[in-house]
Structures are given as C-alpha cells and as structure tokens.
XYZ file of C-alpha atoms in Angstrom:
441
model
C 36.507 56.199 -60.897
C 34.970 53.233 -62.843
C 31.482 53.066 -63.967
C 30.826 50.255 -61.523
C 31.933 52.554 -58.588
C 29.816 55.390 -59.959
C 26.733 53.158 -60.121
C 27.261 52.024 -56.287
C 27.736 55.648 -55.218
C 24.264 56.557 -56.804
C 22.645 53.621 -55.147
C 24.297 54.572 -51.844
C 22.690 58.117 -52.241
C 19.357 56.757 -53.137
C 19.392 54.421 -49.879
C 20.527 57.426 -47.813
C 17.453 59.647 -48.999
C 15.178 56.719 -47.674
C 16.999 56.614 -44.311
C 16.640 60.354 -44.083
C 12.747 59.968 -44.488
C 12.685 57.231 -41.804
C 14.569 59.513 -39.517
C 11.840 62.381 -40.052
C 9.043 59.921 -39.374
C 10.407 59.080 -36.182
C 10.904 62.741 -35.040
C 7.780 64.095 -36.555
C 5.547 66.436 -34.493
C 2.087 66.806 -36.262
C 1.494 70.262 -37.307
C -0.410 72.163 -40.053
C 2.474 71.670 -42.648
C 2.650 67.823 -41.877
C 0.290 66.866 -44.545
C 1.975 68.543 -47.310
C 5.500 67.198 -46.188
C 4.041 63.567 -46.105
C 2.667 64.215 -49.785
C 6.154 65.225 -50.858
C 7.901 62.331 -49.235
C 5.436 59.776 -50.888
C 6.270 61.380 -54.265
C 9.933 61.280 -53.533
C 9.619 57.438 -52.447
C 8.281 56.674 -55.814
C 11.066 58.263 -57.671
C 13.726 56.630 -55.464
C 12.236 53.145 -56.016
C 12.415 53.887 -59.869
C 15.847 55.331 -59.750
C 17.156 52.226 -57.623
C 15.461 49.689 -59.772
C 17.215 51.373 -62.912
C 20.536 51.603 -61.204
C 20.571 48.036 -59.880
C 19.845 46.605 -63.335
C 22.857 48.227 -64.623
C 24.949 46.897 -61.717
C 23.411 43.276 -62.352
C 24.699 43.746 -65.904
C 28.457 43.954 -64.757
C 30.587 40.728 -64.926
C 32.073 39.255 -61.922
C 29.610 40.268 -59.261
C 27.821 37.585 -57.105
C 24.132 37.256 -58.078
C 23.131 36.297 -54.595
C 24.552 39.646 -53.078
C 22.959 41.906 -55.771
C 19.769 39.988 -55.353
C 19.864 40.726 -51.502
C 20.781 44.232 -51.911
C 17.468 44.699 -54.064
C 15.450 42.648 -51.772
C 16.604 44.886 -48.734
C 16.049 48.076 -50.495
C 12.543 47.029 -51.526
C 11.537 45.821 -47.868
C 12.745 49.124 -46.508
C 10.830 51.170 -49.107
C 7.592 49.424 -48.287
C 8.039 49.738 -44.500
C 8.862 53.548 -44.941
C 5.693 54.006 -47.376
C 3.445 52.332 -44.791
C 4.756 54.305 -42.015
C 4.056 57.375 -43.992
C 0.553 56.140 -44.869
C -0.250 55.704 -41.065
C 1.268 59.054 -40.210
C -0.928 60.538 -42.961
C -3.895 58.961 -41.523
C -2.994 60.038 -37.941
C -2.582 63.609 -39.238
C -5.986 63.785 -41.124
C -7.592 62.436 -37.945
C -5.865 64.744 -35.551
C -7.073 67.697 -37.820
C -10.712 66.735 -37.785
C -10.593 66.004 -34.102
C -9.294 69.399 -33.444
C -11.784 71.037 -35.716
C -14.786 69.187 -34.243
C -13.715 69.510 -30.557
C -13.296 73.086 -30.222
C -17.363 73.724 -29.984
C -17.432 70.899 -27.523
C -14.670 72.049 -25.232
C -16.115 75.478 -25.368
C -19.476 74.484 -24.036
C -17.783 72.156 -21.456
C -15.798 75.307 -20.172
C -19.046 77.261 -19.845
C -20.491 75.046 -17.384
C -21.138 76.497 -14.232
C -19.760 73.451 -12.177
C -17.061 70.810 -12.753
C -19.722 68.315 -11.187
C -20.811 65.828 -13.995
C -24.369 66.020 -14.807
C -26.703 63.760 -16.634
C -28.984 64.867 -19.805
C -32.075 63.388 -18.237
C -34.468 64.986 -20.633
C -33.146 64.740 -24.012
C -29.916 63.509 -25.582
C -27.631 66.127 -26.983
C -27.842 66.243 -30.630
C -24.037 65.331 -31.773
C -23.409 64.937 -35.403
C -20.825 62.361 -36.310
C -20.082 60.360 -39.594
C -20.986 56.654 -38.644
C -18.385 54.092 -39.039
C -18.818 52.076 -41.931
C -16.449 49.266 -41.138
C -13.579 50.617 -43.740
C -10.222 50.413 -41.955
C -8.956 53.576 -43.250
C -11.792 55.468 -41.435
C -11.360 53.951 -38.211
C -8.749 56.034 -36.837
C -10.783 59.347 -37.511
C -13.912 57.921 -36.124
C -12.086 56.794 -32.964
C -10.567 60.192 -32.241
C -13.597 62.173 -32.987
C -15.964 59.820 -30.990
C -13.642 60.146 -28.100
C -13.422 63.780 -27.907
C -17.286 64.381 -28.515
C -18.859 61.361 -26.654
C -16.512 59.480 -24.658
C -14.879 62.502 -22.869
C -18.216 64.450 -22.534
C -18.855 64.567 -18.850
C -22.581 65.439 -19.582
C -23.098 61.809 -20.694
C -23.330 58.792 -18.646
C -22.085 55.189 -19.800
C -25.371 54.158 -21.189
C -25.835 57.087 -23.377
C -22.218 56.668 -24.603
C -23.040 53.175 -25.309
C -26.334 54.410 -27.191
C -24.328 56.605 -29.354
C -21.863 54.011 -30.065
C -24.525 51.531 -31.433
C -26.074 54.284 -33.452
C -23.040 55.252 -35.180
C -21.990 51.480 -36.352
C -23.690 51.002 -39.497
C -22.364 48.014 -41.061
C -22.040 44.229 -40.268
C -20.258 41.201 -41.647
C -20.297 41.920 -45.336
C -19.087 39.556 -48.092
C -18.911 42.554 -50.614
C -16.400 44.335 -48.348
C -14.448 41.179 -47.616
C -14.418 40.646 -51.476
C -13.248 44.307 -52.217
C -10.405 43.689 -50.003
C -9.360 40.525 -51.694
C -9.801 42.181 -55.099
C -7.596 45.060 -53.782
C -4.761 42.823 -52.503
C -4.659 40.428 -55.510
C -4.549 43.599 -57.871
C -1.641 44.930 -56.001
C 0.155 41.574 -55.635
C -0.050 40.962 -59.521
C 1.060 44.590 -60.197
C 4.175 44.020 -57.917
C 4.991 40.614 -59.806
C 4.566 42.263 -63.267
C 7.404 44.783 -61.687
C 9.530 41.851 -61.076
C 9.427 42.036 -57.429
C 10.197 39.016 -55.310
C 6.583 38.754 -53.845
C 6.786 35.093 -53.569
C 9.233 35.632 -50.651
C 6.794 38.174 -48.820
C 4.417 35.638 -47.139
C 5.167 36.653 -43.733
C 5.196 40.313 -44.633
C 1.872 39.954 -46.606
C 0.202 37.626 -44.102
C 0.787 40.420 -41.386
C -0.590 43.306 -43.190
C -3.533 41.207 -44.548
C -4.620 40.270 -41.082
C -4.587 43.646 -39.670
C -7.080 44.666 -41.940
C -9.550 41.594 -41.083
C -12.426 41.445 -38.493
C -11.950 39.130 -35.426
C -14.133 36.502 -37.025
C -11.918 36.312 -40.401
C -8.794 36.356 -38.465
C -10.064 33.275 -36.355
C -10.991 31.554 -39.596
C -7.365 32.084 -40.851
C -5.884 30.906 -37.605
C -7.936 27.833 -37.226
C -6.754 26.812 -40.815
C -3.213 27.750 -40.444
C -0.479 24.894 -40.556
C 1.332 24.315 -37.405
C 4.874 23.389 -38.679
C 5.332 26.658 -41.105
C 3.910 30.186 -41.913
C 0.869 30.280 -44.078
C 1.554 31.511 -47.689
C -0.023 34.085 -49.397
C -2.141 31.798 -51.673
C -3.485 29.785 -48.550
C -4.532 32.919 -46.931
C -6.426 34.076 -49.995
C -8.029 30.765 -50.377
C -9.393 30.851 -46.849
C -10.827 34.376 -47.373
C -12.462 33.402 -50.559
C -14.061 30.605 -48.869
C -15.332 32.809 -46.322
C -16.728 35.125 -48.829
C -18.995 32.247 -50.275
C -20.230 31.295 -46.868
C -21.193 34.951 -46.205
C -23.039 35.133 -49.449
C -24.671 31.832 -48.959
C -25.987 33.152 -45.430
C -26.973 36.394 -46.718
C -29.125 34.656 -49.647
C -30.856 32.224 -47.550
C -31.620 35.013 -44.866
C -33.096 37.223 -47.531
C -36.869 36.998 -46.889
C -38.932 35.873 -49.663
C -42.017 37.781 -50.789
C -45.203 36.008 -49.468
C -47.760 35.243 -52.053
C -51.334 35.972 -51.009
C -53.612 33.102 -51.574
C -57.424 33.483 -51.480
C -60.109 30.715 -51.951
C -63.519 31.450 -53.255
C -66.577 29.032 -53.060
C -69.488 29.644 -55.416
C -72.543 27.519 -56.209
C -74.673 27.779 -59.472
C -77.154 26.047 -61.387
C -76.310 24.494 -64.858
C -79.164 25.218 -67.365
C -79.240 24.227 -70.874
C -79.718 27.147 -73.174
C -81.490 24.970 -75.807
C -84.246 23.102 -73.860
C -83.903 25.115 -70.489
C -83.717 21.869 -68.497
C -81.003 21.564 -65.868
C -78.231 20.070 -67.494
C -75.245 20.741 -69.661
C -75.887 21.812 -73.234
C -73.588 18.862 -74.635
C -75.716 16.574 -72.736
C -78.911 18.039 -74.450
C -80.979 15.442 -76.449
C -82.490 18.037 -78.684
C -78.981 19.262 -79.819
C -77.547 15.834 -80.408
C -80.593 14.789 -82.341
C -79.919 17.789 -84.880
C -77.570 17.583 -87.873
C -73.862 19.025 -87.275
C -74.719 22.183 -89.288
C -77.809 23.047 -87.215
C -75.807 22.359 -83.958
C -73.182 24.867 -85.038
C -75.866 27.390 -85.852
C -77.545 26.737 -82.415
C -74.249 27.333 -80.641
C -73.480 30.415 -82.367
C -76.903 31.779 -81.887
C -76.428 31.202 -78.037
C -73.090 32.761 -78.044
C -71.604 29.474 -76.943
C -67.826 28.622 -76.835
C -67.383 26.598 -79.986
C -64.807 24.475 -78.227
C -66.603 23.348 -75.161
C -70.204 24.833 -75.481
C -69.866 26.774 -72.297
C -71.305 30.291 -71.900
C -69.022 31.871 -69.815
C -66.024 32.831 -72.099
C -64.947 32.859 -75.788
C -63.258 29.932 -77.666
C -60.048 32.023 -77.794
C -60.071 32.167 -74.056
C -61.075 28.429 -73.635
C -58.780 26.106 -71.635
C -60.382 22.893 -72.797
C -59.109 20.263 -75.506
C -59.989 20.372 -79.116
C -62.179 17.814 -80.951
C -61.592 14.319 -80.216
C -61.524 13.392 -83.877
C -59.474 16.019 -85.553
C -57.845 17.807 -82.647
C -58.872 21.050 -83.960
C -60.328 23.954 -81.818
C -64.127 22.910 -81.673
C -66.347 20.499 -79.910
C -66.540 16.963 -80.924
C -70.392 17.339 -81.324
C -69.571 20.136 -83.979
C -67.076 17.921 -85.907
C -67.695 18.056 -89.681
C -66.280 15.604 -91.946
C -64.969 18.272 -94.239
C -63.302 20.143 -91.189
C -64.890 23.452 -92.632
C -66.499 24.639 -89.273
C -66.830 28.199 -90.949
C -68.724 27.033 -93.962
C -71.297 24.467 -92.773
C -72.689 23.635 -96.192
C -72.797 20.089 -96.027
C -74.801 17.934 -93.710
C -73.019 15.453 -91.392
C -74.216 12.600 -89.586
C -71.425 11.609 -87.322
C -72.347 9.095 -84.567
C -74.218 11.317 -82.000
C -73.740 8.869 -79.257
C -70.093 8.621 -79.653
C -69.789 12.532 -80.024
C -71.655 13.052 -76.897
C -69.555 10.497 -75.091
C -66.318 12.394 -76.327
C -67.953 15.594 -75.384
C -68.465 14.493 -71.905
C -64.871 13.736 -71.612
C -64.044 17.155 -72.482
C -66.232 18.548 -69.683
C -66.123 18.252 -65.797
C -68.337 15.447 -64.601
C -71.665 16.843 -63.251
C -73.522 14.722 -60.881
C -76.547 16.936 -60.159
C -77.840 20.007 -61.267
C -76.145 22.070 -58.601
C -72.177 22.295 -58.859
C -69.818 23.716 -56.436
C -66.752 25.471 -58.048
C -63.648 26.087 -55.891
C -61.331 28.815 -57.188
C -57.866 29.430 -55.920
C -56.186 32.736 -56.878
C -52.501 33.412 -56.308
C -50.885 36.867 -57.063
C -47.765 35.952 -59.026
C -45.721 39.022 -60.058
C -45.082 38.757 -63.976
C -41.742 39.769 -64.988
C -41.513 40.240 -68.775
C -37.763 41.216 -69.059
C -34.668 41.129 -66.889
C -31.884 43.769 -67.348
C -28.546 42.625 -66.206
C -25.982 44.995 -65.008
C -22.500 45.448 -66.788
C -19.137 46.736 -65.407
C -15.869 47.712 -66.578
C -13.110 45.425 -64.824
C -9.502 45.201 -64.817
C -8.257 41.711 -65.694
C -4.708 40.493 -65.852
C -3.276 37.970 -68.374
C -0.613 35.181 -67.841
C 2.211 37.575 -67.725
C 0.452 39.908 -65.194
C -0.343 42.825 -67.852
C -3.545 44.603 -67.134
C -6.308 44.827 -69.690
C -9.733 46.448 -69.477
C -12.904 44.389 -70.053
C -16.868 44.632 -69.826
C -18.180 42.258 -67.790
C -21.906 41.081 -67.705
C -23.208 40.369 -64.081
C -25.689 37.488 -63.436
C -26.046 36.713 -59.852
C -28.056 33.572 -60.739
C -25.695 32.086 -63.229
C -23.921 28.841 -62.003
C -21.045 29.161 -64.295
C -18.806 31.894 -65.736
C -17.863 32.297 -69.413
C -15.240 34.149 -71.322
C -15.172 34.912 -75.037
C -12.736 33.578 -77.292
C -11.114 36.873 -78.090
C -10.530 37.485 -74.360
C -9.322 34.061 -73.802
C -6.733 34.452 -76.542
C -5.894 38.023 -75.289
C -5.187 36.871 -71.820
C -3.012 33.973 -73.191
C -4.575 31.444 -70.951
C -4.040 27.534 -71.071
C -7.227 25.827 -71.246
C -8.642 22.116 -71.595
C -11.654 20.767 -72.839
C -14.528 19.732 -70.724
C -18.121 18.143 -71.378
C -20.880 20.281 -69.795
C -23.497 17.837 -70.628
C-alpha cells in the first residue's frame, strides 16, 4: 500500500467519525448523561479537524493530483464539521434548558396537583411570587428562559392572560442596546479573522455566515439588513458588517441625545444699597471724592489703607487679591489710577507725586460702574456649576489582529468624547499596517 493510499484511508476514517457523531445527534434522546456525551463529542470534533488538516496538507503535497478536487475535499469536510458543531451546540443548549425546566417545574406541578378542583381559578388578591431569572436579550439564554417561563407561568392554570402578560413584561429587562450589538459584531469579526488565520476559505462562506448572523439579530436589525440587501446577488459578509456597524452608530447617537442633561439651578437676587464715601461721608463713591483727589498720591494711599479699601478699585466689600476690576490705566499694574506713583512703588510711598488729578479721576471712573444716583440696584445671577478638577479615563486590555491575522494584546485608553482614534508608532509597526500621511489641521 502506497503512502498516498494510507493518507486517503486515514482521511476517510476521520470523515466517518464525524458522520457517526451526526447520526448520534439525530437519534439522541436527552437524558442525564447527554451533557457529558456532548462535551466529549465537541472535544473529538476539534481533534478531527486538526488531524484532517494535517493529513490533507500531506495529500496536497503529492504530485499528479487535481488541486480543485483536493480543495473541494477540504471545503466539504470543513462545512460538515461546522454544521456538526452547530448541531451539538444547539443540542447542548436544549439539554441545559430541559434540565433547568425540570428542576424548576417540579414544585409548580406538585402545587397544581394538590388543588382540590381542576377548574381554573384566578389569583385575585395577590399575584403568586414566582422567581425567574429575567431575560437579558442574550440569544444563548433565550431557550432556557422560554422553557422555564412556559412551565412556571404560561401553563399555570391559576393565572389569567393579563397576569401572564404582567409577568412577561417584568422579566424582560433589556431594550435595543448598541453595546450588545457591538459585542456581537466584535465576536463575529474575531472568529472570522481566527478562521482566516487558519487558512480557512471564509471568503466563500458569505451565504453561511449571513444566515447564522441574521438568526442572532433582533427584528429591527434584520429589517435594516434586508432593506439594504442587493436584489441580484447574496449579501457579502463585509456588507452585513457595514450595515450592523452603521446601526450601532445610530443607536449610540440616539442614546446620547436621549440622555437627560442635569438642569442648572438659576437664582436671581435683587438688592439696593446706598453708596457712602468713607472719607467725607457724602453719598458718592470714594474715587469721586474731591477731598481724596485733592490729596497727594502718597496720602491717598495712606487713606485707602486706613479705611481698608481695595487698592485696585477703592471698593470696601473685598480685598485687592479678589478684585475683578482692571488695573491702573497708566502702568497696568494692580492698583487704582488715583494711587499711581511715578516710581511705581506703591509699597513704599516716600516720594510725593502730583499726577493730573482730573485725568486720574476720569480714568478711575472708567474702572467703576457708572453711578447715576445715591441709590444703586444690583442684580446678581448665580448658577450652580459643578467643578470637575480632574477626569479619570478607563483603560482596557484588548485583542487586536495584525495584517496577517495574528492576535496581539494591547492596552487601550477609552475616551468617549474623543473625535479621533490614535495608535502608537510601536503598535503601528507591530501590526504591519499600511498608512498614508494626512493633514489634521
């Protein structure tokens, strides 16, 4: 027997093992041992796929063989392997749901059998307390939820339709979620690139992938895909991914706009007060006092400090460090124009200065609000604004694939407000990406 014939016989043996698993699935009756048998078959399928790939690689190296025929052999086996694994996963979910339903339904059935009459009655006073894990929208949890809900609530003769509907609404917790759809997209792309890295013909699986992806979507997402499907051909994998990613962006935009913004409390206060000069006790501002303007500059400074006035605006309600008015009109420093010294040495007023009092008073008047009478009305608007001194950004360890499909671990800095995404030069070189220069201005 030649080496080629031995390889063909080994390949046929592996194909026969997969066929045997398929026959077992078709005749399987769920029992206590079914779960362990499914786990064993799933492990065996992984080994069969690995062994088949090695044997087929050796056959492909033989001379005189049709490449198309060998490629068909590989594709047929991989398709059968995927269908068998999908059937096992589905049977595994049904087995888990049946076991949970059996365990949960036992108390309910016993309570129903203890009823003195078979005539349905209505719980009119208080709905019975039924503890059931809410359905969170994950497709792998649907079958379990459906079976348990049917056993405990749908088939409960003590409940009417209104009460059953009440329970159903209370156990549905999730709505359209962009994050859930994004998780599905990420999982599909991750598995797609993993299969491509294993040199699987995923480019020829558009119909297969389309079917399996759409079965996991909600009705609105499926409608979105159907509305954008071409009429003359089957949608490709990338076209479906593009539609789903666009839907994620729409859902995120809707969620952002619907998110209520905190209202800012706004209050208005009105107060009236008389302006009294601290030097002559007349009803005018200090910087308009003729007694002050007639004094030399160094005596003006002394008088302002004696009255504990603000050196910057000559006001009495605050300190110079808290003053919001502008500085000197002559030197732009933090003191009133009436207190300007030619030496700019406000702290050591040793030299008299005779600047133009009229100009200083005029400049000083520009620094202050115009006061037309002895009584002023002040309107103060206060808004409570939250002060955020620092922002902490979240990070995450992510899996990222390079141009050849190889997986790498990286740390991502997550900023929801960022309009651009960035990549370090080191990661760019590691992923072997092709880039082009752009102008960000």
